[in-house]
Amino acid sequence: MTEAEFRQEVALLLFGSGKLPLGYASKLAEMDKIQFQQLLQKRKIPLYSYEIEDFELDLKNLRELGRL
Protein backbone atom coordinates (compact mmCIF):
# COMPACT_ATOMS: atom_id res chain seq x y z
CA MET A 1 0.00 0.00 0.00
CA THR A 2 1.36 3.39 -0.97
CA GLU A 3 1.32 6.40 1.32
CA ALA A 4 -1.41 7.99 -0.81
CA GLU A 5 -3.58 4.86 -0.55
CA PHE A 6 -3.02 4.75 3.21
CA ARG A 7 -4.05 8.40 3.58
CA GLN A 8 -7.19 7.74 1.54
CA GLU A 9 -8.12 4.71 3.64
CA VAL A 10 -7.67 6.65 6.88
CA ALA A 11 -9.70 9.56 5.51
CA LEU A 12 -12.48 7.21 4.38
CA LEU A 13 -12.58 5.53 7.77
CA LEU A 14 -12.66 8.81 9.70
CA PHE A 15 -15.25 10.38 7.42
CA GLY A 16 -17.44 7.27 7.41
CA SER A 17 -17.43 7.13 11.20
CA GLY A 18 -18.36 10.82 11.45
CA LYS A 19 -15.07 11.85 13.01
CA LEU A 20 -14.00 14.14 10.13
CA PRO A 21 -16.08 16.44 7.94
CA LEU A 22 -15.80 16.23 4.18
CA GLY A 23 -13.34 19.12 3.80
CA TYR A 24 -10.83 17.80 6.32
CA ALA A 25 -11.17 14.23 5.06
CA SER A 26 -10.49 15.29 1.48
CA LYS A 27 -7.42 17.25 2.63
CA LEU A 28 -6.15 14.25 4.60
CA ALA A 29 -6.62 12.11 1.49
CA GLU A 30 -4.82 14.81 -0.53
CA MET A 31 -7.74 15.01 -2.95
CA ASP A 32 -10.09 17.81 -3.89
CA LYS A 33 -13.64 17.49 -2.57
CA ILE A 34 -15.08 16.24 -5.86
CA GLN A 35 -12.47 13.48 -6.16
CA PHE A 36 -13.07 12.46 -2.54
CA GLN A 37 -16.84 12.40 -3.11
CA GLN A 38 -16.27 10.14 -6.12
CA LEU A 39 -14.15 7.85 -3.95
CA LEU A 40 -16.92 7.77 -1.33
CA GLN A 41 -19.41 6.84 -4.04
CA LYS A 42 -17.13 4.12 -5.38
CA ARG A 43 -16.80 2.68 -1.86
CA LYS A 44 -20.54 3.08 -1.21
CA ILE A 45 -19.97 5.36 1.77
CA PRO A 46 -22.85 7.82 2.11
CA LEU A 47 -22.04 11.49 1.82
CA TYR A 48 -24.70 12.39 4.37
CA SER A 49 -25.93 10.58 7.44
CA TYR A 50 -29.69 10.79 7.92
CA GLU A 51 -30.57 9.06 11.17
CA ILE A 52 -34.03 8.12 12.46
CA GLU A 53 -33.82 10.98 14.94
CA ASP A 54 -33.35 13.42 12.06
CA PHE A 55 -36.38 11.96 10.30
CA GLU A 56 -38.53 12.21 13.43
CA LEU A 57 -37.48 15.83 13.95
CA ASP A 58 -38.32 16.63 10.32
CA LEU A 59 -41.78 15.07 10.78
CA LYS A 60 -42.35 17.05 13.98
CA ASN A 61 -41.34 20.30 12.28
CA LEU A 62 -43.55 19.62 9.26
CA ARG A 63 -46.52 18.92 11.54
CA GLU A 64 -45.90 22.16 13.44
CA LEU A 65 -45.80 24.05 10.15
CA GLY A 66 -49.08 22.43 9.09
CA ARG A 67 -47.53 20.73 6.10
CA LEU A 68 -48.44 17.21 7.22
PDB file of C-alpha atoms in Angstrom, residues 3-61:
ATOM      1  CA  GLU A   3       1.320   6.397   1.324  1.00  0.00           C
ATOM      2  CA  ALA A   4      -1.414   7.993  -0.810  1.00  0.00           C
ATOM      3  CA  GLU A   5      -3.585   4.856  -0.546  1.00  0.00           C
ATOM      4  CA  PHE A   6      -3.021   4.749   3.213  1.00  0.00           C
ATOM      5  CA  ARG A   7      -4.053   8.401   3.584  1.00  0.00           C
ATOM      6  CA  GLN A   8      -7.190   7.742   1.535  1.00  0.00           C
ATOM      7  CA  GLU A   9      -8.116   4.712   3.644  1.00  0.00           C
ATOM      8  CA  VAL A  10      -7.670   6.645   6.885  1.00  0.00           C
ATOM      9  CA  ALA A  11      -9.699   9.564   5.514  1.00  0.00           C
ATOM     10  CA  LEU A  12     -12.482   7.212   4.381  1.00  0.00           C
ATOM     11  CA  LEU A  13     -12.584   5.530   7.768  1.00  0.00           C
ATOM     12  CA  LEU A  14     -12.659   8.808   9.703  1.00  0.00           C
ATOM     13  CA  PHE A  15     -15.251  10.385   7.422  1.00  0.00           C
ATOM     14  CA  GLY A  16     -17.436   7.269   7.412  1.00  0.00           C
ATOM     15  CA  SER A  17     -17.433   7.131  11.197  1.00  0.00           C
ATOM     16  CA  GLY A  18     -18.359  10.815  11.451  1.00  0.00           C
ATOM     17  CA  LYS A  19     -15.070  11.853  13.012  1.00  0.00           C
ATOM     18  CA  LEU A  20     -13.995  14.141  10.133  1.00  0.00           C
ATOM     19  CA  PRO A  21     -16.080  16.437   7.944  1.00  0.00           C
ATOM     20  CA  LEU A  22     -15.798  16.227   4.178  1.00  0.00           C
ATOM     21  CA  GLY A  23     -13.337  19.121   3.802  1.00  0.00           C
ATOM     22  CA  TYR A  24     -10.830  17.798   6.316  1.00  0.00           C
ATOM     23  CA  ALA A  25     -11.168  14.230   5.061  1.00  0.00           C
ATOM     24  CA  SER A  26     -10.486  15.295   1.483  1.00  0.00           C
ATOM     25  CA  LYS A  27      -7.417  17.246   2.631  1.00  0.00           C
ATOM     26  CA  LEU A  28      -6.155  14.250   4.597  1.00  0.00           C
ATOM     27  CA  ALA A  29      -6.623  12.109   1.490  1.00  0.00           C
ATOM     28  CA  GLU A  30      -4.817  14.811  -0.531  1.00  0.00           C
ATOM     29  CA  MET A  31      -7.742  15.013  -2.946  1.00  0.00           C
ATOM     30  CA  ASP A  32     -10.088  17.807  -3.887  1.00  0.00           C
ATOM     31  CA  LYS A  33     -13.642  17.492  -2.570  1.00  0.00           C
ATOM     32  CA  ILE A  34     -15.083  16.245  -5.855  1.00  0.00           C
ATOM     33  CA  GLN A  35     -12.469  13.482  -6.156  1.00  0.00           C
ATOM     34  CA  PHE A  36     -13.070  12.464  -2.543  1.00  0.00           C
ATOM     35  CA  GLN A  37     -16.840  12.399  -3.108  1.00  0.00           C
ATOM     36  CA  GLN A  38     -16.275  10.136  -6.119  1.00  0.00           C
ATOM     37  CA  LEU A  39     -14.146   7.848  -3.955  1.00  0.00           C
ATOM     38  CA  LEU A  40     -16.920   7.775  -1.335  1.00  0.00           C
ATOM     39  CA  GLN A  41     -19.414   6.841  -4.037  1.00  0.00           C
ATOM     40  CA  LYS A  42     -17.126   4.124  -5.378  1.00  0.00           C
ATOM     41  CA  ARG A  43     -16.797   2.679  -1.859  1.00  0.00           C
ATOM     42  CA  LYS A  44     -20.537   3.076  -1.207  1.00  0.00           C
ATOM     43  CA  ILE A  45     -19.966   5.361   1.772  1.00  0.00           C
ATOM     44  CA  PRO A  46     -22.852   7.822   2.107  1.00  0.00           C
ATOM     45  CA  LEU A  47     -22.043  11.492   1.823  1.00  0.00           C
ATOM     46  CA  TYR A  48     -24.704  12.392   4.372  1.00  0.00           C
ATOM     47  CA  SER A  49     -25.930  10.584   7.437  1.00  0.00           C
ATOM     48  CA  TYR A  50     -29.694  10.792   7.925  1.00  0.00           C
ATOM     49  CA  GLU A  51     -30.569   9.061  11.170  1.00  0.00           C
ATOM     50  CA  ILE A  52     -34.033   8.122  12.455  1.00  0.00           C
ATOM     51  CA  GLU A  53     -33.819  10.985  14.943  1.00  0.00           C
ATOM     52  CA  ASP A  54     -33.351  13.425  12.061  1.00  0.00           C
ATOM     53  CA  PHE A  55     -36.383  11.957  10.299  1.00  0.00           C
ATOM     54  CA  GLU A  56     -38.527  12.211  13.431  1.00  0.00           C
ATOM     55  CA  LEU A  57     -37.475  15.833  13.949  1.00  0.00           C
ATOM     56  CA  ASP A  58     -38.320  16.628  10.324  1.00  0.00           C
ATOM     57  CA  LEU A  59     -41.777  15.072  10.775  1.00  0.00           C
ATOM     58  CA  LYS A  60     -42.353  17.046  13.977  1.00  0.00           C
ATOM     59  CA  ASN A  61     -41.340  20.302  12.280  1.00  0.00           C
TER      60      ASN A  61
END
